[in-house]
Amino acid sequence: MIIVSVVLALLAALGNAAASVLQRRAAATDPPGPPGSRLLGRLGFIRRRSWRWGAGLLVVSGVAQALALATGPLAVVQPVMTTELLFTLVLAAVVFRRPPGARTWWAFLGMALGLAAFLLLASPAGGVETVPPRRWLVSAVPAAAVSIMLAVVGMRLQGSARAAVLGSVTAIGFAFTAALIKDTLGLVSGGVGELFATWQIYTAAAVGLGSFLMLQATLRAGSLAASQPALTLGDSLLSVVLGVSLFGERIELGYRVLPEAASLGLIAFASVQLSRSPLVSGKEEQRW
């Protein structure tokens, strides 16, 4: 089942990357709007077929991620989702016909190796399908307090520092959203009707929406290179912690801690290098 979960997570990451590239292409090829219609000019790309395909792929990738969470450990699914950066690079290179440079390819290889090494060393496994309410309370209260504190601090900062701090808040939100979705799917046993009888699904929707809005603030605050390490590592690390603390998943530590830390460091370094590539950030393709 873990293999199935990994494949589904990879498909979800591929869907997210394809959606990002398609919607970026729609925005880049949209002609400027007429004078006095700035807002309409900025939203005109929504009419393009590539943007609608991108929106549809986001729905498909969401379903794939939910199925991955239902069939495998949280500590596996969320780290695998970081491959979205890698898929974005490859797809953008094909769509925009701009081959990446040697440094970008080295970053691609480094992130792939770092992720593979971490998953092999940590070997997440086991866990329960549902979370006792007390565990949610113990985990959610401090996480909410930290998120509020970081958001307040981040709003007082500028540039890269602001992007990094707000990126950490976004990562916390995405990790908890994934955990809530996994718990919801574990509770549902009698059909789709029971899905809407759980508080987890509504909480996941609220936290997910808040995280999406925080992501927009993060992306406006500074460069992708500043926010991406916090987004990538924050989501992955917190998901591993939540997998252990909420779902009772097991990870290997002991003598593996140092190589695991080295693997995470390689992922962080590679994500910074990848996020600096125009093929990932999309800065050179957007015209609106």
CSV table of C-alpha atoms in Angstrom, one decimal:
chain,number,residue,atom,x,y,z
A,1,MET,CA,0.0,0.0,0.0
A,2,ILE,CA,2.9,2.4,0.6
A,3,ILE,CA,4.0,1.9,-3.0
A,4,VAL,CA,0.4,2.8,-4.1
A,5,SER,CA,0.5,5.8,-1.8
A,6,VAL,CA,3.8,7.0,-3.2
A,7,VAL,CA,2.6,6.7,-6.8
A,8,LEU,CA,-0.6,8.6,-6.0
A,9,ALA,CA,1.4,11.3,-4.3
A,10,LEU,CA,3.7,11.6,-7.3
A,11,LEU,CA,0.6,11.9,-9.6
A,12,ALA,CA,-0.8,14.6,-7.3
A,13,ALA,CA,2.5,16.5,-7.4
A,14,LEU,CA,2.6,16.1,-11.2
A,15,GLY,CA,-0.9,17.4,-11.5
A,16,ASN,CA,-0.1,20.5,-9.3
A,17,ALA,CA,3.0,21.2,-11.4
A,18,ALA,CA,1.1,20.8,-14.7
A,19,ALA,CA,-1.6,23.1,-13.5
A,20,SER,CA,0.9,25.7,-12.5
A,21,VAL,CA,2.6,25.6,-15.8
A,22,LEU,CA,-0.6,25.7,-17.8
A,23,GLN,CA,-2.1,28.6,-15.9
A,24,ARG,CA,1.2,30.5,-16.1
A,25,ARG,CA,1.1,30.0,-19.9
A,26,ALA,CA,-2.4,31.3,-20.1
A,27,ALA,CA,-1.5,34.4,-18.1
A,28,ALA,CA,1.7,34.9,-20.1
A,29,THR,CA,-0.1,34.8,-23.5
A,30,ASP,CA,-3.1,36.9,-22.5
A,31,PRO,CA,-3.1,40.3,-24.3
A,32,PRO,CA,-3.3,43.5,-22.2
A,33,GLY,CA,-6.8,44.7,-21.5
A,34,PRO,CA,-8.3,47.9,-22.9
A,35,PRO,CA,-7.6,51.2,-21.1
A,36,GLY,CA,-9.6,51.6,-17.9
A,37,SER,CA,-10.2,47.8,-17.5
A,38,ARG,CA,-7.1,46.8,-15.6
A,39,LEU,CA,-8.9,44.2,-13.5
A,40,LEU,CA,-10.5,42.6,-16.5
A,41,GLY,CA,-7.2,42.7,-18.2
A,42,ARG,CA,-5.6,40.8,-15.3
A,43,LEU,CA,-8.4,38.2,-15.3
A,44,GLY,CA,-8.7,37.7,-19.1
A,45,PHE,CA,-6.5,34.7,-19.0
A,46,ILE,CA,-9.3,32.7,-17.3
A,47,ARG,CA,-11.1,32.5,-20.6
A,48,ARG,CA,-8.2,30.5,-22.1
A,49,ARG,CA,-8.4,26.8,-22.5
A,50,SER,CA,-5.0,26.2,-21.0
A,51,TRP,CA,-6.1,27.9,-17.8
A,52,ARG,CA,-9.3,25.8,-17.6
A,53,TRP,CA,-7.3,22.6,-18.1
A,54,GLY,CA,-5.0,23.8,-15.3
A,55,ALA,CA,-7.9,24.3,-13.0
A,56,GLY,CA,-9.3,20.8,-13.8
A,57,LEU,CA,-5.9,19.3,-13.1
A,58,LEU,CA,-5.9,20.9,-9.7
A,59,VAL,CA,-9.1,19.0,-8.9
A,60,VAL,CA,-7.6,15.7,-10.1
A,61,SER,CA,-4.4,16.2,-8.1
A,62,GLY,CA,-6.5,17.0,-5.0
A,63,VAL,CA,-8.3,13.7,-5.4
A,64,ALA,CA,-5.0,11.9,-6.0
A,65,GLN,CA,-3.5,13.4,-2.8
A,66,ALA,CA,-6.6,12.4,-0.8
A,67,LEU,CA,-6.3,8.8,-2.0
A,68,ALA,CA,-2.6,8.8,-1.2
A,69,LEU,CA,-3.3,10.0,2.3
A,70,ALA,CA,-6.0,7.3,2.6
A,71,THR,CA,-3.6,4.5,1.6
A,72,GLY,CA,-0.3,5.6,3.2
A,73,PRO,CA,1.4,7.3,6.1
A,74,LEU,CA,1.2,11.1,6.3
A,75,ALA,CA,5.0,11.1,6.8
A,76,VAL,CA,5.4,9.6,3.4
A,77,VAL,CA,2.8,11.5,1.3
A,78,GLN,CA,3.7,15.0,2.2
A,79,PRO,CA,7.5,14.7,1.6
A,80,VAL,CA,6.8,13.1,-1.7
A,81,MET,CA,4.6,16.0,-2.7
A,82,THR,CA,7.7,18.2,-2.7
A,83,THR,CA,8.5,16.7,-6.1
A,84,GLU,CA,6.1,19.3,-7.5
A,85,LEU,CA,9.1,21.6,-7.9
A,86,LEU,CA,10.9,18.9,-10.0
A,87,PHE,CA,7.9,18.3,-12.2
A,88,THR,CA,7.4,22.1,-12.6
A,89,LEU,CA,10.9,22.4,-13.8
A,90,VAL,CA,10.6,19.7,-16.4
A,91,LEU,CA,7.2,20.7,-17.7
A,92,ALA,CA,8.1,24.4,-17.9
A,93,ALA,CA,11.2,23.5,-19.9
A,94,VAL,CA,9.0,21.6,-22.4
A,95,VAL,CA,6.1,24.1,-22.6
A,96,PHE,CA,8.3,27.3,-22.8
A,97,ARG,CA,11.0,25.5,-24.8
A,98,ARG,CA,13.8,26.8,-22.6
A,99,PRO,CA,16.2,24.1,-21.4
A,100,PRO,CA,17.4,24.5,-17.8
A,101,GLY,CA,21.0,25.4,-17.2
A,102,ALA,CA,23.6,23.0,-15.7
A,103,ARG,CA,23.2,24.5,-12.2
A,104,THR,CA,19.4,23.9,-12.3
A,105,TRP,CA,19.9,20.3,-13.4
A,106,TRP,CA,22.3,19.7,-10.5
A,107,ALA,CA,19.7,21.2,-8.1
A,108,PHE,CA,17.1,18.8,-9.7
A,109,LEU,CA,19.3,15.8,-9.0
A,110,GLY,CA,20.2,17.0,-5.5
A,111,MET,CA,16.6,17.4,-4.5
A,112,ALA,CA,15.6,14.0,-5.9
A,113,LEU,CA,18.5,12.3,-4.1
A,114,GLY,CA,17.8,14.1,-0.9
A,115,LEU,CA,14.2,13.1,-0.9
A,116,ALA,CA,14.9,9.5,-1.8
A,117,ALA,CA,17.6,9.3,0.9
A,118,PHE,CA,15.4,10.8,3.6
A,119,LEU,CA,12.5,8.4,2.9
A,120,LEU,CA,14.8,5.4,2.8
A,121,LEU,CA,16.5,6.4,6.0
A,122,ALA,CA,13.4,7.4,8.0
A,123,SER,CA,11.3,4.5,6.6
A,124,PRO,CA,7.9,5.8,7.8
A,125,ALA,CA,5.4,3.0,8.4
A,126,GLY,CA,2.5,1.9,10.5
A,127,GLY,CA,0.0,4.2,12.2
A,128,VAL,CA,-3.7,4.3,12.9
A,129,GLU,CA,-6.5,5.4,10.6
A,130,THR,CA,-8.2,7.8,12.9
A,131,VAL,CA,-7.0,10.3,15.5
A,132,PRO,CA,-8.4,10.6,19.1
A,133,PRO,CA,-9.8,14.1,19.7
A,134,ARG,CA,-7.4,14.7,22.6
A,135,ARG,CA,-4.4,14.3,20.2
A,136,TRP,CA,-5.9,17.0,17.9
A,137,LEU,CA,-6.3,19.3,20.9
A,138,VAL,CA,-2.7,18.8,22.0
A,139,SER,CA,-1.3,19.4,18.6
A,140,ALA,CA,-3.6,22.1,17.2
A,141,VAL,CA,-3.5,24.6,20.1
A,142,PRO,CA,0.3,25.1,20.1
A,143,ALA,CA,0.4,25.1,16.3
A,144,ALA,CA,-2.3,27.8,16.1
A,145,ALA,CA,-0.5,29.9,18.7
A,146,VAL,CA,2.8,29.6,16.8
A,147,SER,CA,1.0,30.4,13.5
A,148,ILE,CA,-0.6,33.6,14.9
A,149,MET,CA,2.7,34.7,16.4
A,150,LEU,CA,4.6,34.1,13.2
A,151,ALA,CA,2.0,35.8,11.1
A,152,VAL,CA,2.1,38.9,13.4
A,153,VAL,CA,5.9,39.0,13.2
A,154,GLY,CA,5.9,38.4,9.5
A,155,MET,CA,3.6,41.3,8.8
A,156,ARG,CA,6.1,43.6,10.5
A,157,LEU,CA,9.0,42.4,8.3
A,158,GLN,CA,9.9,43.2,4.7
A,159,GLY,CA,11.3,41.4,1.7
A,160,SER,CA,12.9,38.0,2.0
A,161,ALA,CA,12.5,37.8,5.8
A,162,ARG,CA,8.7,38.4,5.5
A,163,ALA,CA,8.4,35.8,2.7
A,164,ALA,CA,10.3,33.2,4.8
A,165,VAL,CA,8.2,33.7,8.0
A,166,LEU,CA,4.9,33.8,6.1
A,167,GLY,CA,6.0,30.7,4.2
A,168,SER,CA,6.4,28.9,7.6
A,169,VAL,CA,2.9,29.8,8.5
A,170,THR,CA,1.6,28.5,5.2
A,171,ALA,CA,3.6,25.3,5.6
A,172,ILE,CA,1.9,24.7,9.0
A,173,GLY,CA,-1.5,25.2,7.5
A,174,PHE,CA,-0.9,22.8,4.6
A,175,ALA,CA,0.5,20.1,6.9
A,176,PHE,CA,-2.6,20.3,9.2
A,177,THR,CA,-4.9,20.3,6.2
A,178,ALA,CA,-3.4,17.1,4.9
A,179,ALA,CA,-3.6,15.6,8.4
A,180,LEU,CA,-7.3,16.6,8.7
A,181,ILE,CA,-8.1,15.1,5.3
A,182,LYS,CA,-6.4,11.8,6.3
A,183,ASP,CA,-8.3,11.7,9.5
A,184,THR,CA,-11.6,12.4,7.7
A,185,LEU,CA,-11.0,9.6,5.2
A,186,GLY,CA,-10.2,7.2,8.1
A,187,LEU,CA,-13.5,8.0,9.8
A,188,VAL,CA,-15.6,7.4,6.7
A,189,SER,CA,-16.7,3.8,6.4
A,190,GLY,CA,-20.3,4.0,5.4
A,191,GLY,CA,-20.1,5.9,2.2
A,192,VAL,CA,-19.9,9.5,1.0
A,193,GLY,CA,-22.9,10.6,3.2
A,194,GLU,CA,-20.8,10.1,6.3
A,195,LEU,CA,-18.0,12.3,4.9
A,196,PHE,CA,-20.1,15.5,5.6
A,197,ALA,CA,-21.0,14.3,9.1
A,198,THR,CA,-17.5,14.8,10.4
A,199,TRP,CA,-16.1,18.0,11.8
A,200,GLN,CA,-12.7,17.2,10.3
A,201,ILE,CA,-13.8,17.9,6.7
A,202,TYR,CA,-15.2,21.4,7.5
A,203,THR,CA,-12.1,22.2,9.5
A,204,ALA,CA,-9.9,21.0,6.7
A,205,ALA,CA,-11.7,23.2,4.2
A,206,ALA,CA,-11.3,26.2,6.5
A,207,VAL,CA,-7.7,25.6,7.3
A,208,GLY,CA,-7.0,24.8,3.6
A,209,LEU,CA,-8.6,28.1,2.4
A,210,GLY,CA,-6.7,30.1,5.1
A,211,SER,CA,-3.5,28.4,4.0
A,212,PHE,CA,-4.2,29.2,0.3
A,213,LEU,CA,-4.7,32.9,1.2
A,214,MET,CA,-1.6,32.9,3.3
A,215,LEU,CA,0.3,31.4,0.3
A,216,GLN,CA,-0.8,34.4,-1.8
A,217,ALA,CA,0.5,36.8,0.8
A,218,THR,CA,3.7,34.8,1.0
A,219,LEU,CA,4.3,34.9,-2.8
A,220,ARG,CA,3.7,38.7,-2.8
A,221,ALA,CA,6.0,39.3,0.1
A,222,GLY,CA,9.3,38.3,-1.5
A,223,SER,CA,11.0,36.0,-4.0
A,224,LEU,CA,10.2,32.3,-4.3
A,225,ALA,CA,13.8,31.5,-3.3
A,226,ALA,CA,13.1,33.1,0.0
A,227,SER,CA,9.8,31.3,0.8
A,228,GLN,CA,10.3,28.0,-0.9
A,229,PRO,CA,12.6,26.4,1.7
A,230,ALA,CA,10.1,27.2,4.5
A,231,LEU,CA,7.3,25.9,2.4
A,232,THR,CA,9.0,22.7,1.3
A,233,LEU,CA,10.8,21.7,4.5
A,234,GLY,CA,8.2,23.1,6.8
A,235,ASP,CA,5.4,21.1,5.3
A,236,SER,CA,7.5,17.9,5.1
A,237,LEU,CA,9.0,18.1,8.6
A,238,LEU,CA,5.7,19.0,10.3
A,239,SER,CA,3.9,16.3,8.4
A,240,VAL,CA,6.4,13.8,9.7
A,241,VAL,CA,5.9,15.1,13.2
A,242,LEU,CA,2.1,15.0,12.9
A,243,GLY,CA,2.3,11.5,11.4
A,244,VAL,CA,4.1,10.3,14.5
A,245,SER,CA,2.2,12.3,17.1
A,246,LEU,CA,-1.3,12.1,15.7
A,247,PHE,CA,-1.4,8.8,13.7
A,248,GLY,CA,1.3,6.9,15.6
A,249,GLU,CA,3.4,6.4,12.5
A,250,ARG,CA,6.9,5.0,13.1
A,251,ILE,CA,10.2,6.5,11.7
A,252,GLU,CA,13.7,5.2,12.2
A,253,LEU,CA,16.0,7.5,14.3
A,254,GLY,CA,19.1,6.5,16.3
A,255,TYR,CA,22.3,6.4,14.2
A,256,ARG,CA,20.2,7.6,11.2
A,257,VAL,CA,19.5,11.0,12.6
A,258,LEU,CA,22.7,12.6,11.2
A,259,PRO,CA,22.3,11.3,7.6
A,260,GLU,CA,18.6,12.2,7.8
A,261,ALA,CA,19.5,15.7,8.7
A,262,ALA,CA,22.0,15.8,5.9
A,263,SER,CA,19.3,14.7,3.4
A,264,LEU,CA,17.0,17.4,4.6
A,265,GLY,CA,19.8,19.9,4.2
A,266,LEU,CA,20.3,18.8,0.7
A,267,ILE,CA,16.6,19.2,-0.1
A,268,ALA,CA,16.7,22.7,1.4
A,269,PHE,CA,19.7,23.8,-0.6
A,270,ALA,CA,18.3,22.3,-3.8
A,271,SER,CA,14.9,23.8,-3.4
A,272,VAL,CA,16.5,27.3,-3.1
A,273,GLN,CA,18.4,26.7,-6.3
A,274,LEU,CA,15.4,25.4,-8.1
A,275,SER,CA,13.1,28.2,-7.0
A,276,ARG,CA,15.6,30.7,-8.5
A,277,SER,CA,15.1,29.3,-11.9
A,278,PRO,CA,12.7,31.3,-14.1
A,279,LEU,CA,11.2,28.0,-15.3
A,280,VAL,CA,10.0,27.4,-11.7
A,281,SER,CA,9.2,31.0,-10.6
A,282,GLY,CA,7.7,32.0,-13.9
A,283,LYS,CA,8.9,35.6,-13.6
A,284,GLU,CA,10.0,35.9,-17.2
A,285,GLU,CA,6.8,34.4,-18.7
A,286,GLN,CA,4.2,36.5,-17.0
A,287,ARG,CA,3.2,39.8,-18.6
A,288,TRP,CA,0.3,41.0,-16.5
